[in-house]
Amino acid sequence: MDATQVLAVLRGIRLFDEIPEQVLLLESVRALGEVKEQLRDGADESDPRVAQTAAALARYRLFCNMLEGGDRFSSYKAGDITIARDLKAEFELERQLRQQALLDAVPILKDGGFFVAVQ
């Protein structure tokens, strides 16, 4: 399992078409390192859930970075047409994708304790 597998997943996401490949690769390496660090003893590093989880973590961080960097817009007017995006809904979707990937990987990840999520 290496970062190029995570990078391949990120390249397939149109949301990141404008992001340089080097940035995607760096985030892939970072996320994969985090997942491997949290693997349970005896867990197989070649398990597909490793790459899937790393890709979900990288995707979430890249999305958040895009929001913080101002690369996203909430509305855009082109002539008589206004294109509007619901950034709150997009953020929630990205958060849910990350959470689902972490839930799917529970059997191979160390127990990190518990946390309280307030909504």
mmCIF file of C-alpha atoms in Angstrom:
data_model
loop_
_atom_site.group_PDB
_atom_site.id
_atom_site.type_symbol
_atom_site.label_atom_id
_atom_site.label_comp_id
_atom_site.label_asym_id
_atom_site.label_seq_id
_atom_site.Cartn_x
_atom_site.Cartn_y
_atom_site.Cartn_z
ATOM 1 C CA MET A 1 0.000 0.000 0.000
ATOM 2 C CA ASP A 2 1.455 3.350 -0.959
ATOM 3 C CA ALA A 3 0.343 6.925 -1.458
ATOM 4 C CA THR A 4 -0.053 6.533 -5.224
ATOM 5 C CA GLN A 5 -3.130 4.397 -4.583
ATOM 6 C CA VAL A 6 -4.635 7.164 -2.476
ATOM 7 C CA LEU A 7 -3.609 9.715 -5.111
ATOM 8 C CA ALA A 8 -5.420 7.689 -7.781
ATOM 9 C CA VAL A 9 -8.645 7.976 -5.782
ATOM 10 C CA LEU A 10 -8.210 11.741 -5.350
ATOM 11 C CA ARG A 11 -7.476 12.245 -9.065
ATOM 12 C CA GLY A 12 -10.871 10.726 -9.841
ATOM 13 C CA ILE A 13 -12.697 13.421 -7.875
ATOM 14 C CA ARG A 14 -13.630 16.319 -10.154
ATOM 15 C CA LEU A 15 -13.722 18.656 -7.176
ATOM 16 C CA PHE A 16 -9.922 18.567 -7.153
ATOM 17 C CA ASP A 17 -9.284 19.016 -10.895
ATOM 18 C CA GLU A 18 -7.705 22.423 -10.293
ATOM 19 C CA ILE A 19 -5.431 21.310 -7.452
ATOM 20 C CA PRO A 20 -1.832 20.572 -8.473
ATOM 21 C CA GLU A 21 -0.905 16.895 -8.372
ATOM 22 C CA GLN A 22 1.969 17.613 -5.982
ATOM 23 C CA VAL A 23 -0.504 18.989 -3.421
ATOM 24 C CA LEU A 24 -2.724 15.920 -3.843
ATOM 25 C CA LEU A 25 0.289 13.631 -3.437
ATOM 26 C CA LEU A 26 1.478 15.388 -0.281
ATOM 27 C CA GLU A 27 -1.985 15.101 1.258
ATOM 28 C CA SER A 28 -2.132 11.435 0.185
ATOM 29 C CA VAL A 29 1.190 10.699 1.919
ATOM 30 C CA ARG A 30 0.059 12.531 5.056
ATOM 31 C CA ALA A 31 -3.310 10.766 5.263
ATOM 32 C CA LEU A 32 -1.860 7.331 4.524
ATOM 33 C CA GLY A 33 0.749 7.847 7.250
ATOM 34 C CA GLU A 34 -1.984 8.712 9.744
ATOM 35 C CA VAL A 35 -4.009 5.624 8.882
ATOM 36 C CA LYS A 36 -0.990 3.289 9.009
ATOM 37 C CA GLU A 37 -0.020 4.771 12.381
ATOM 38 C CA GLN A 38 -3.467 3.877 13.728
ATOM 39 C CA LEU A 39 -3.585 0.289 12.409
ATOM 40 C CA ARG A 40 -4.209 -2.409 14.959
ATOM 41 C CA ASP A 41 -1.381 -4.839 15.626
ATOM 42 C CA GLY A 42 -1.558 -7.576 13.022
ATOM 43 C CA ALA A 43 -3.756 -5.574 10.634
ATOM 44 C CA ASP A 44 -2.891 -6.039 6.979
ATOM 45 C CA GLU A 45 -1.488 -2.827 5.474
ATOM 46 C CA SER A 46 -2.672 -3.975 2.051
ATOM 47 C CA ASP A 47 -6.297 -4.110 3.189
ATOM 48 C CA PRO A 48 -8.321 -1.931 0.763
ATOM 49 C CA ARG A 49 -9.836 -0.102 3.730
ATOM 50 C CA VAL A 50 -6.425 1.460 4.423
ATOM 51 C CA ALA A 51 -6.396 3.306 1.084
ATOM 52 C CA GLN A 52 -10.115 4.079 1.278
ATOM 53 C CA THR A 53 -9.785 5.585 4.735
ATOM 54 C CA ALA A 54 -6.692 7.580 3.775
ATOM 55 C CA ALA A 55 -8.457 8.897 0.675
ATOM 56 C CA ALA A 56 -11.449 9.972 2.757
ATOM 57 C CA LEU A 57 -9.219 11.795 5.253
ATOM 58 C CA ALA A 58 -7.278 13.485 2.465
ATOM 59 C CA ARG A 59 -10.471 14.432 0.628
ATOM 60 C CA TYR A 60 -11.941 16.028 3.747
ATOM 61 C CA ARG A 61 -8.812 18.049 4.473
ATOM 62 C CA LEU A 62 -8.468 19.161 0.858
ATOM 63 C CA PHE A 63 -12.091 20.298 0.840
ATOM 64 C CA CYS A 64 -11.613 22.239 4.079
ATOM 65 C CA ASN A 65 -8.453 23.840 2.685
ATOM 66 C CA MET A 66 -10.362 24.899 -0.419
ATOM 67 C CA LEU A 67 -13.002 26.565 1.748
ATOM 68 C CA GLU A 68 -10.420 28.350 3.867
ATOM 69 C CA GLY A 69 -8.417 29.421 0.840
ATOM 70 C CA GLY A 70 -11.379 31.068 -0.814
ATOM 71 C CA ASP A 71 -11.193 28.753 -3.845
ATOM 72 C CA ARG A 72 -14.888 27.944 -3.484
ATOM 73 C CA PHE A 73 -17.770 30.262 -4.102
ATOM 74 C CA SER A 74 -21.259 30.385 -2.668
ATOM 75 C CA SER A 75 -22.714 32.109 -5.715
ATOM 76 C CA TYR A 76 -21.460 33.285 -9.059
ATOM 77 C CA LYS A 77 -23.204 35.493 -11.562
ATOM 78 C CA ALA A 78 -22.549 35.101 -15.276
ATOM 79 C CA GLY A 79 -24.706 37.508 -17.231
ATOM 80 C CA ASP A 80 -28.330 36.785 -16.390
ATOM 81 C CA ILE A 81 -27.526 33.449 -14.765
ATOM 82 C CA THR A 82 -26.650 33.014 -11.101
ATOM 83 C CA ILE A 83 -25.067 29.766 -9.990
ATOM 84 C CA ALA A 84 -25.451 29.134 -6.269
ATOM 85 C CA ARG A 85 -23.857 26.442 -4.126
ATOM 86 C CA ASP A 86 -24.814 25.327 -0.675
ATOM 87 C CA LEU A 87 -21.401 25.186 1.009
ATOM 88 C CA LYS A 88 -22.912 24.065 4.302
ATOM 89 C CA ALA A 89 -24.495 21.040 2.595
ATOM 90 C CA GLU A 90 -21.271 20.280 0.712
ATOM 91 C CA PHE A 91 -19.285 20.440 3.954
ATOM 92 C CA GLU A 92 -21.769 18.131 5.670
ATOM 93 C CA LEU A 93 -21.475 15.622 2.823
ATOM 94 C CA GLU A 94 -17.672 15.652 3.055
ATOM 95 C CA ARG A 95 -17.878 15.176 6.826
ATOM 96 C CA GLN A 96 -20.255 12.238 6.418
ATOM 97 C CA LEU A 97 -18.011 10.608 3.822
ATOM 98 C CA ARG A 98 -15.051 10.869 6.204
ATOM 99 C CA GLN A 99 -17.069 9.515 9.125
ATOM 100 C CA GLN A 100 -18.359 6.570 7.082
ATOM 101 C CA ALA A 101 -14.834 5.659 5.966
ATOM 102 C CA LEU A 102 -13.665 5.731 9.594
ATOM 103 C CA LEU A 103 -16.610 3.570 10.647
ATOM 104 C CA ASP A 104 -15.880 1.085 7.860
ATOM 105 C CA ALA A 105 -12.269 0.879 9.045
ATOM 106 C CA VAL A 106 -13.071 0.243 12.721
ATOM 107 C CA PRO A 107 -12.029 -3.437 12.501
ATOM 108 C CA ILE A 108 -8.501 -2.517 11.383
ATOM 109 C CA LEU A 109 -7.902 0.654 13.421
ATOM 110 C CA LYS A 110 -6.798 0.991 17.027
ATOM 111 C CA ASP A 111 -9.398 2.089 19.487
ATOM 112 C CA GLY A 112 -8.718 5.768 20.016
ATOM 113 C CA GLY A 113 -10.958 6.107 23.017
ATOM 114 C CA PHE A 114 -14.235 7.928 22.779
ATOM 115 C CA PHE A 115 -15.408 11.402 21.982
ATOM 116 C CA VAL A 116 -18.589 13.354 22.392
ATOM 117 C CA ALA A 117 -20.106 14.813 19.250
ATOM 118 C CA VAL A 118 -22.451 17.726 19.841
ATOM 119 C CA GLN A 119 -24.806 18.653 17.037
#
